[in-house]
XYZ file of N, CA, C and O in Angstrom:
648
model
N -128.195 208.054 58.573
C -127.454 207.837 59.767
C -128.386 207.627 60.948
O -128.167 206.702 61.731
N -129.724 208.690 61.157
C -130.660 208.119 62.389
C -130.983 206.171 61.947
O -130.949 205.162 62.651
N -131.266 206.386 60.517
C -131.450 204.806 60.844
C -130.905 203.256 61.523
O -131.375 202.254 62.063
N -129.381 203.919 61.015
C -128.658 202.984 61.756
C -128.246 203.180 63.115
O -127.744 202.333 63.853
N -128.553 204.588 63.419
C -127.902 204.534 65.181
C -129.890 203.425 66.099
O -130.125 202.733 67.090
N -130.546 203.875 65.121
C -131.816 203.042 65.526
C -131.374 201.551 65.366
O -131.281 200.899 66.406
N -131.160 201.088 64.464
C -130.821 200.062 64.283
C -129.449 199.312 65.715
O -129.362 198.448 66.587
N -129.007 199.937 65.349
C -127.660 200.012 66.972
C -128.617 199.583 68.124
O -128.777 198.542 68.763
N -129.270 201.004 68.123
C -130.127 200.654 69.354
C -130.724 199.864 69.738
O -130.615 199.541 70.921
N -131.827 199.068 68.669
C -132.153 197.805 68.826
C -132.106 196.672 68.821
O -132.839 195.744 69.164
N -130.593 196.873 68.138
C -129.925 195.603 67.999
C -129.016 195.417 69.942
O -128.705 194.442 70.627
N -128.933 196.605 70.094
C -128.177 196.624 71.645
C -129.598 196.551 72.881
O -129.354 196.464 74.084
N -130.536 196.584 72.529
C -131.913 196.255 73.478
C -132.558 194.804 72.913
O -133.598 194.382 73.418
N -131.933 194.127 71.924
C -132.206 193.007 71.709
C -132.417 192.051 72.792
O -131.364 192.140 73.423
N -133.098 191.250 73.343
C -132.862 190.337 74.236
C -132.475 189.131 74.086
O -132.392 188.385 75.062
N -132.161 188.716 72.806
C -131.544 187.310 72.127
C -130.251 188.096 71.904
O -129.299 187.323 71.803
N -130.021 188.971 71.829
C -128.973 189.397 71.582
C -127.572 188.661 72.653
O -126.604 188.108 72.133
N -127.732 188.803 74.111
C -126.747 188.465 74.688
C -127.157 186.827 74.835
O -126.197 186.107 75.111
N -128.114 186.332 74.726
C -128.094 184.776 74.608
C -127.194 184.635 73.124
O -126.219 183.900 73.284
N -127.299 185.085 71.982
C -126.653 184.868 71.062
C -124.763 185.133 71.576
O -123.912 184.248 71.668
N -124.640 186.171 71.751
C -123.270 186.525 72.450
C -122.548 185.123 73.282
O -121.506 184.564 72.938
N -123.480 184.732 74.527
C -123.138 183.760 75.207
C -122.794 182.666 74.227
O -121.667 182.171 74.224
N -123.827 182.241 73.318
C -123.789 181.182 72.489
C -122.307 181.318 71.932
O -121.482 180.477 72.287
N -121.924 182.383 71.043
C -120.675 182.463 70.447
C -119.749 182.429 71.432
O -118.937 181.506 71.363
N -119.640 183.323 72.486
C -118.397 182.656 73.397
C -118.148 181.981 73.925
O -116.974 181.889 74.285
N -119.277 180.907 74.382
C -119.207 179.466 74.617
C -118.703 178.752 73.224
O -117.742 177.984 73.213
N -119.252 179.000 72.372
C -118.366 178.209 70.707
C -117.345 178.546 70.853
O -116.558 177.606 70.960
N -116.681 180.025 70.956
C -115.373 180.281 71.065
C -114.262 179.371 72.070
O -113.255 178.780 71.678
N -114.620 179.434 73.027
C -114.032 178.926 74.217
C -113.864 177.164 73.748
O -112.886 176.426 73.631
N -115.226 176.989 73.581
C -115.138 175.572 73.229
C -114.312 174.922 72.083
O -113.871 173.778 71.978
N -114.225 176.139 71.146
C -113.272 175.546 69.853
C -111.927 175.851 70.156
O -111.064 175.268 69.500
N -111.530 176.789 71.169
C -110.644 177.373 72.038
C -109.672 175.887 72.633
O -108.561 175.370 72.507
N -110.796 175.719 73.233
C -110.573 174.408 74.461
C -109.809 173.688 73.232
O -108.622 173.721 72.909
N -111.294 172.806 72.472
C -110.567 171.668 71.484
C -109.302 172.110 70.867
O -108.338 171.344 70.876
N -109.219 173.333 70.308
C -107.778 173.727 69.666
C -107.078 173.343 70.469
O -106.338 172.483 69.991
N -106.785 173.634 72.127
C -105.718 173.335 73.082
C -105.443 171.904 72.731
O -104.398 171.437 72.277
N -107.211 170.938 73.188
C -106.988 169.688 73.129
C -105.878 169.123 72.003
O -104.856 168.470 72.217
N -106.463 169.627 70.653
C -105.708 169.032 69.616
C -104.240 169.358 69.333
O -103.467 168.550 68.819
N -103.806 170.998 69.822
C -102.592 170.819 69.871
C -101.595 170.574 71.414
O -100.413 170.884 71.558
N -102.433 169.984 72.350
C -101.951 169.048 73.359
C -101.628 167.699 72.818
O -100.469 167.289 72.884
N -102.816 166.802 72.154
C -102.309 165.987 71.704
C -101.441 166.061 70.816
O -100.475 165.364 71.123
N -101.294 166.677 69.663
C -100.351 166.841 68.719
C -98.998 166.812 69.478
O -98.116 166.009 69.176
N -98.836 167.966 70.745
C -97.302 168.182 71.555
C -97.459 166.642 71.929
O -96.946 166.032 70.991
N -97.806 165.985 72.615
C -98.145 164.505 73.329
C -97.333 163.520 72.004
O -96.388 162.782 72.279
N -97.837 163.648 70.681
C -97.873 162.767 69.595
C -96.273 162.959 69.352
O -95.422 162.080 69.486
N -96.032 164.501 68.908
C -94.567 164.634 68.446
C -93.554 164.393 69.405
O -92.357 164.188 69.201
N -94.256 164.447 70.617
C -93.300 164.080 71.606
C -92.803 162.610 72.114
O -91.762 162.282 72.682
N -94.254 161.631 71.581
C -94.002 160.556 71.382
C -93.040 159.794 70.234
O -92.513 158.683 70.286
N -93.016 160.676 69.317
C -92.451 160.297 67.847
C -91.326 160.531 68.174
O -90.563 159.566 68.226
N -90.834 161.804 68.495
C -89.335 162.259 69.224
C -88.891 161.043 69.947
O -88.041 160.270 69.506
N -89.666 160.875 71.372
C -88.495 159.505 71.899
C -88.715 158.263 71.536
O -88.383 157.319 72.253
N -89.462 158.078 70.057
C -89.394 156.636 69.385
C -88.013 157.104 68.617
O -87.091 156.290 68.548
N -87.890 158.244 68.114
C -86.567 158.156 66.642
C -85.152 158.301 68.272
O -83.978 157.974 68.097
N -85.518 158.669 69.232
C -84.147 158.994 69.881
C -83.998 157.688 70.430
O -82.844 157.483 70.807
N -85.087 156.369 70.667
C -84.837 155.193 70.869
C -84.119 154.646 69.796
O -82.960 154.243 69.894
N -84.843 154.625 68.700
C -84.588 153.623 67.418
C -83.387 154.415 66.799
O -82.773 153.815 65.917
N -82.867 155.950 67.203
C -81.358 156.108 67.007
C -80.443 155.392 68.185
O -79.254 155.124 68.015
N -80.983 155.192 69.091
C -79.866 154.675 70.163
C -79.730 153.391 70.061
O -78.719 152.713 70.242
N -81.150 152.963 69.660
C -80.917 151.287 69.178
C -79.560 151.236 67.912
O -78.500 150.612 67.860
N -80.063 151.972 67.229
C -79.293 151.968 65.945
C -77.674 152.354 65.966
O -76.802 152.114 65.130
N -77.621 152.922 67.019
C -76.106 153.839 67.233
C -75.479 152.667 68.031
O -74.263 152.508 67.924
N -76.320 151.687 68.956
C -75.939 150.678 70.023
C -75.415 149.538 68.840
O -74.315 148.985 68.809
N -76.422 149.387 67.992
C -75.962 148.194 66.636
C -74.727 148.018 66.001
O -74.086 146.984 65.812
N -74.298 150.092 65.463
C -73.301 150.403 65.226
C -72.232 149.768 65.811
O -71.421 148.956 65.367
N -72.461 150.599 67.549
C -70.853 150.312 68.133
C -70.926 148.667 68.348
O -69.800 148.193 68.193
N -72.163 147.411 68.736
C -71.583 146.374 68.482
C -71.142 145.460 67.488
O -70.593 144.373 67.672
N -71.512 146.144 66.157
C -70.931 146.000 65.283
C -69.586 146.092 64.941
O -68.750 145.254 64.602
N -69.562 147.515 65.136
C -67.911 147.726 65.597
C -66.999 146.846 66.523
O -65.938 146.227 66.432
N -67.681 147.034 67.186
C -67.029 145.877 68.267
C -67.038 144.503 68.117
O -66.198 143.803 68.682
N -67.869 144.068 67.440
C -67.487 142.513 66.741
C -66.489 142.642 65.625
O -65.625 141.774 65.503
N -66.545 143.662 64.801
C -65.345 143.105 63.639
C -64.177 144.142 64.092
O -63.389 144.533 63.232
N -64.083 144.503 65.177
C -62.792 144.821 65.799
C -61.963 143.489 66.398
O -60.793 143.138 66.553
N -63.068 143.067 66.590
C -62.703 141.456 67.638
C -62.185 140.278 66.822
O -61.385 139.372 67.056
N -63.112 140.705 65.534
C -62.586 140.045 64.666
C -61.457 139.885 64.142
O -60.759 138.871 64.151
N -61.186 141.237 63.510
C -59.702 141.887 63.132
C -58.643 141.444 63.806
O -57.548 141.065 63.389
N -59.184 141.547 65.178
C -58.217 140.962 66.257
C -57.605 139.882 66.400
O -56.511 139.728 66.942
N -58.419 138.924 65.823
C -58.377 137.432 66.026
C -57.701 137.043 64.776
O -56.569 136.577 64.651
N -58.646 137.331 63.799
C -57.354 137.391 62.318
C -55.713 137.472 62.470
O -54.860 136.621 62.215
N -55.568 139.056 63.076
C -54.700 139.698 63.207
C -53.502 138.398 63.668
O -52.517 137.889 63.134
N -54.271 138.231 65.003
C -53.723 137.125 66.102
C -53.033 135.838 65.495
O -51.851 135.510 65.598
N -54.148 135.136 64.782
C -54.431 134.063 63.890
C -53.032 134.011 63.142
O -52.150 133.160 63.260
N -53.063 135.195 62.306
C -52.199 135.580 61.360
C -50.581 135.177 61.769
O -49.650 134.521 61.301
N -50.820 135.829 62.692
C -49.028 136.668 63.752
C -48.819 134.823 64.305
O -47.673 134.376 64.276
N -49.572 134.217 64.609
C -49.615 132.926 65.078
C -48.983 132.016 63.989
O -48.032 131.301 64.303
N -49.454 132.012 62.766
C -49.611 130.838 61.460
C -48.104 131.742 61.123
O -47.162 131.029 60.778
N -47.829 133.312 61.209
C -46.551 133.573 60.553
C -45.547 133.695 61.734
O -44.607 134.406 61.380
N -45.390 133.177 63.232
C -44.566 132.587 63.959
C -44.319 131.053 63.802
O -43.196 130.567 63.672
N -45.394 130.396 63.826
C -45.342 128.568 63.452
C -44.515 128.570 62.036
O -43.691 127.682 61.814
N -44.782 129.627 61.081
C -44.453 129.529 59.647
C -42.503 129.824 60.313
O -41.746 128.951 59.888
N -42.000 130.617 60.981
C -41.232 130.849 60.963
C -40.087 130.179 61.942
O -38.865 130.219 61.805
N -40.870 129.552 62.973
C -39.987 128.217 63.652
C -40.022 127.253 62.716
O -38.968 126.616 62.707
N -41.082 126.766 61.650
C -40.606 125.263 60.904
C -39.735 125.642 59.728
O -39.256 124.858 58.908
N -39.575 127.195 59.767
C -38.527 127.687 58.488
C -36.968 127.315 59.520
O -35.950 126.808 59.049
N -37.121 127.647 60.694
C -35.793 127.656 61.508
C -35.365 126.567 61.826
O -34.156 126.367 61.938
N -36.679 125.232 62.130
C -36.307 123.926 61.562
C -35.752 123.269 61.457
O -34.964 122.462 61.951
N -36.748 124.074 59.747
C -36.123 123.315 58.594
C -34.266 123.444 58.338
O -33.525 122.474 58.178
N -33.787 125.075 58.362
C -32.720 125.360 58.029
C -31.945 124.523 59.070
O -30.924 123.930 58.722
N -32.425 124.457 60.402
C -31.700 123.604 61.064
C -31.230 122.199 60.892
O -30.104 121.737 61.074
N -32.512 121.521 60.438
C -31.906 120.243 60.018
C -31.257 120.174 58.458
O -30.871 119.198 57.814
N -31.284 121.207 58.211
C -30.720 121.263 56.410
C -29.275 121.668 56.967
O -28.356 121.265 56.253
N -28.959 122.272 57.921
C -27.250 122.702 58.559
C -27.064 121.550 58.989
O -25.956 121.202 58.581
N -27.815 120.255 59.962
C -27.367 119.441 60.357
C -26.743 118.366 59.201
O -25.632 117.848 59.086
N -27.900 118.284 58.458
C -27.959 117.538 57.043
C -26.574 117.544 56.603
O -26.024 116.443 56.583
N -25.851 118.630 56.221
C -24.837 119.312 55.738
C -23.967 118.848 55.997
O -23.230 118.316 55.167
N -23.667 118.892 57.639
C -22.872 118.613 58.728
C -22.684 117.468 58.563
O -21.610 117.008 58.175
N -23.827 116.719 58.861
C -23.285 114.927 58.704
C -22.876 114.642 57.420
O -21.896 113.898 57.396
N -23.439 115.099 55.972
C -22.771 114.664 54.599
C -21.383 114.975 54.729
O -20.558 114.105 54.448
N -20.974 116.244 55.170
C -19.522 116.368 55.505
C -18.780 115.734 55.996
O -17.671 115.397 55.581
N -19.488 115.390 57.311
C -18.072 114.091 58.425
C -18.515 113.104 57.322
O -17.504 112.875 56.658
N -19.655 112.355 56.780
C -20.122 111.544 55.956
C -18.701 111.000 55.060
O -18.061 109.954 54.957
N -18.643 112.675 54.385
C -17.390 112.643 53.111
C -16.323 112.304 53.834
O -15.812 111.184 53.868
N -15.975 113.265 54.418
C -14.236 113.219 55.198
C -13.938 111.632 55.676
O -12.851 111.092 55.474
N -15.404 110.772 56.536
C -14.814 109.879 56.720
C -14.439 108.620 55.583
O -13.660 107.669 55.658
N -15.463 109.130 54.400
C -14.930 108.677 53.092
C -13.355 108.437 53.031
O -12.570 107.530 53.310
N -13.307 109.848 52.472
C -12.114 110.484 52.015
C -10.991 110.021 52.970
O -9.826 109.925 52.582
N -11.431 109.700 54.401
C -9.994 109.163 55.064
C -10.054 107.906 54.865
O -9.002 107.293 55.046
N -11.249 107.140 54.447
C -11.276 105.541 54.870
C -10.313 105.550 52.962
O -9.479 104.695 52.664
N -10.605 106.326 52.316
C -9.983 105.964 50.920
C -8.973 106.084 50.615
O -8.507 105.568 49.599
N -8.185 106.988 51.620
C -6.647 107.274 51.874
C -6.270 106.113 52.265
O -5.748 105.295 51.508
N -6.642 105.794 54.275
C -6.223 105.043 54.613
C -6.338 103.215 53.835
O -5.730 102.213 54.210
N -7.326 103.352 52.707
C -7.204 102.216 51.705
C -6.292 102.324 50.905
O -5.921 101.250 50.432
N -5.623 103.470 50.459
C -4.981 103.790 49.912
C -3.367 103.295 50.156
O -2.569 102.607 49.519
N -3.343 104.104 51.548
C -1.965 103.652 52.029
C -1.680 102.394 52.334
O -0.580 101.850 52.237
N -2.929 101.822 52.796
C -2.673 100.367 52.944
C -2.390 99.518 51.833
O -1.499 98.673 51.912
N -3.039 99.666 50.862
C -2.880 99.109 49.432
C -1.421 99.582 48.541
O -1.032 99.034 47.509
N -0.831 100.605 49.161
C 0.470 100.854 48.833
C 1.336 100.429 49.728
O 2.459 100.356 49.230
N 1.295 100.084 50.948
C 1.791 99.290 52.089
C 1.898 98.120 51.471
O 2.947 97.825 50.899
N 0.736 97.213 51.499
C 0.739 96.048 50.782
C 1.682 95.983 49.266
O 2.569 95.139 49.134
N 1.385 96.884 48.286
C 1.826 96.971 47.050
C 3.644 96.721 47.254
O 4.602 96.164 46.718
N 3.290 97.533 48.369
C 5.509 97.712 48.962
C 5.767 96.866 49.174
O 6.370 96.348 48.234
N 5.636 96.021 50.321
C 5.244 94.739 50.710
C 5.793 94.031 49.496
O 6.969 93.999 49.135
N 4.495 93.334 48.791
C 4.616 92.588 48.041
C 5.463 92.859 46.786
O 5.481 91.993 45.912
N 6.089 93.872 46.645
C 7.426 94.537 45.964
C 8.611 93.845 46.628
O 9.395 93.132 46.002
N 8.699 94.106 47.981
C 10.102 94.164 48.606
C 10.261 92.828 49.026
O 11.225 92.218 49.489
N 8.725 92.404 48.678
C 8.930 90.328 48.889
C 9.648 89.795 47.921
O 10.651 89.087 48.004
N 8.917 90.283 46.742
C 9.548 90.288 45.129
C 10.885 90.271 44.710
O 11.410 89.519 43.888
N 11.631 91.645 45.694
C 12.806 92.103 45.679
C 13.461 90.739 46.481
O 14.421 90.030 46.179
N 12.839 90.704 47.241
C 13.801 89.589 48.198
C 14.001 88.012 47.645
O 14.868 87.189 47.937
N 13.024 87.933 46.865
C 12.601 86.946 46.003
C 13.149 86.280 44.796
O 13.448 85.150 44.408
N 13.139 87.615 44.350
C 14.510 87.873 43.405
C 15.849 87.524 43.567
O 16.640 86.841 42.918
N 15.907 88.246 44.727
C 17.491 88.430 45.250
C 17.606 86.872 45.297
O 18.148 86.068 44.538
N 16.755 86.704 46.700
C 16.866 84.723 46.605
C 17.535 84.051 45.999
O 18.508 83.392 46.366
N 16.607 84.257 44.002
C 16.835 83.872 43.423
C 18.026 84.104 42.810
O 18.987 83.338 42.747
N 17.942 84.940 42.468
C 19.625 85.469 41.847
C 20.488 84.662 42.399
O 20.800 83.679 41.727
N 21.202 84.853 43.938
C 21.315 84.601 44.981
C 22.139 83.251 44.562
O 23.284 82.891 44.285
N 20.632 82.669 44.712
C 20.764 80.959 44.226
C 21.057 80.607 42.371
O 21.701 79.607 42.052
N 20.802 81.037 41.893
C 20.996 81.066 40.600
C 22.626 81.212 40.777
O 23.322 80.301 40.328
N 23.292 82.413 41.466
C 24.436 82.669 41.140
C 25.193 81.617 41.851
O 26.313 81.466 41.363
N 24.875 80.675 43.071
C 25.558 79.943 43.787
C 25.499 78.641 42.976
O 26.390 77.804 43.118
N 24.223 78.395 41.919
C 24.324 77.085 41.354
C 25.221 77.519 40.090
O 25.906 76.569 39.711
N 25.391 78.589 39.399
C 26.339 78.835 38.682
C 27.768 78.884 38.801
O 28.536 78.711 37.854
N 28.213 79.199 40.347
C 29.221 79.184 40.405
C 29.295 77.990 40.974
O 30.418 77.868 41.463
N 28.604 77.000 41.156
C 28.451 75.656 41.517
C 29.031 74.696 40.175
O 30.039 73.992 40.113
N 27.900 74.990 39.074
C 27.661 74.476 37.823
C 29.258 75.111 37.274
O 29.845 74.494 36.385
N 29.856 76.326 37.857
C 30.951 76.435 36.871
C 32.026 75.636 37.465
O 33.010 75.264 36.826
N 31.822 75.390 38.659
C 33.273 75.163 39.775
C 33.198 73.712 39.146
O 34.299 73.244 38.857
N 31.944 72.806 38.847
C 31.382 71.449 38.858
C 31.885 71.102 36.949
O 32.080 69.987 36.464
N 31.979 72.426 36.237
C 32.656 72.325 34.740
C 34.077 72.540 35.289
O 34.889 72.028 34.518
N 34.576 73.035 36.197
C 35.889 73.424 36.305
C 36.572 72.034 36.860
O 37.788 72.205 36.768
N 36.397 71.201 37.204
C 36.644 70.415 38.100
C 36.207 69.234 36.830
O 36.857 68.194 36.720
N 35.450 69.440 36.239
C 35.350 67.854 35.183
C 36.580 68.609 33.892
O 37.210 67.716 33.325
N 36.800 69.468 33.606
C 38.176 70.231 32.782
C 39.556 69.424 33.154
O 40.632 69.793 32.683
């Protein structure tokens, strides 16, 4: 034990001793320092990296919503498009039925005026038919008529040569 409190002692009356000391706490300090340096830059670096991903998320989130927003616009226009082609679809259906009622309409007066012109051919052709009956009749009669006056002619004309 005296040896080492000697040893103590001369190691504490050393005179390189506190130049050595200085030396290490200048290393200390200095690796001290650089540690700060390096984790300054490091905070500096991650902090740079941080507002690159919170850019390139906002870029990315901005892409999103105009993305969104184009095939909303889209949808829209479809939608529109759609409601458009199935209104046009549904006036040339209303039209159509329209001129298919008109269609209808005129084949009808079409018929009827048939149907009366075939009557009124009708009656006329039985008019005529009467007609030329009751000419017949009269014609007849005429004849008869005369037939019976040359008979009682022809008999009066035997009665008289008797």
């Amino acid at each position: 034990a005296e040896g080492s409190v000697e040893l103590l002692i001369q190691w504490y009356h050393n005179p390189t001793r506190h130049a050595k000391e200085l030396d290490a706490k200048a290393r200390r300090e200095k690796k001290a320092a650089d540690d700060a340096k390096r984790q300054a830059a490091q905070a500096a670096r991650d902090e740079e990296e941080a507002r690159r991903r919170a850019e390139e998320e906002a870029k990315r989130k901005k892409a999103l919503e105009d993305a969104e927003r184009r095939r909303k616009a889209r949808e829209a226009a479809e939608a529109k498009r759609k409601a458009e082609d199935a209104e046009r679809l549904r006036l040339l259906a209303e039209e159509r039925e329209r001129q298919r009622l008109e269609d209808e309409r005129r084949k009808a007066e079409e018929a009827e005026r048939a149907r009366l012109a075939r009557e009124a051919a009708a009656r006329k052709k039985a008019e005529e038919e009467a007609r030329r009956k009751h000419a017949a009749d009269l014609a007849a009669e005429e004849n008869a008529r005369r037939l019976a006056e040359q008979k009682s002619r022809d008999d009066e004309d035997a009665r008289r040569r008797r």
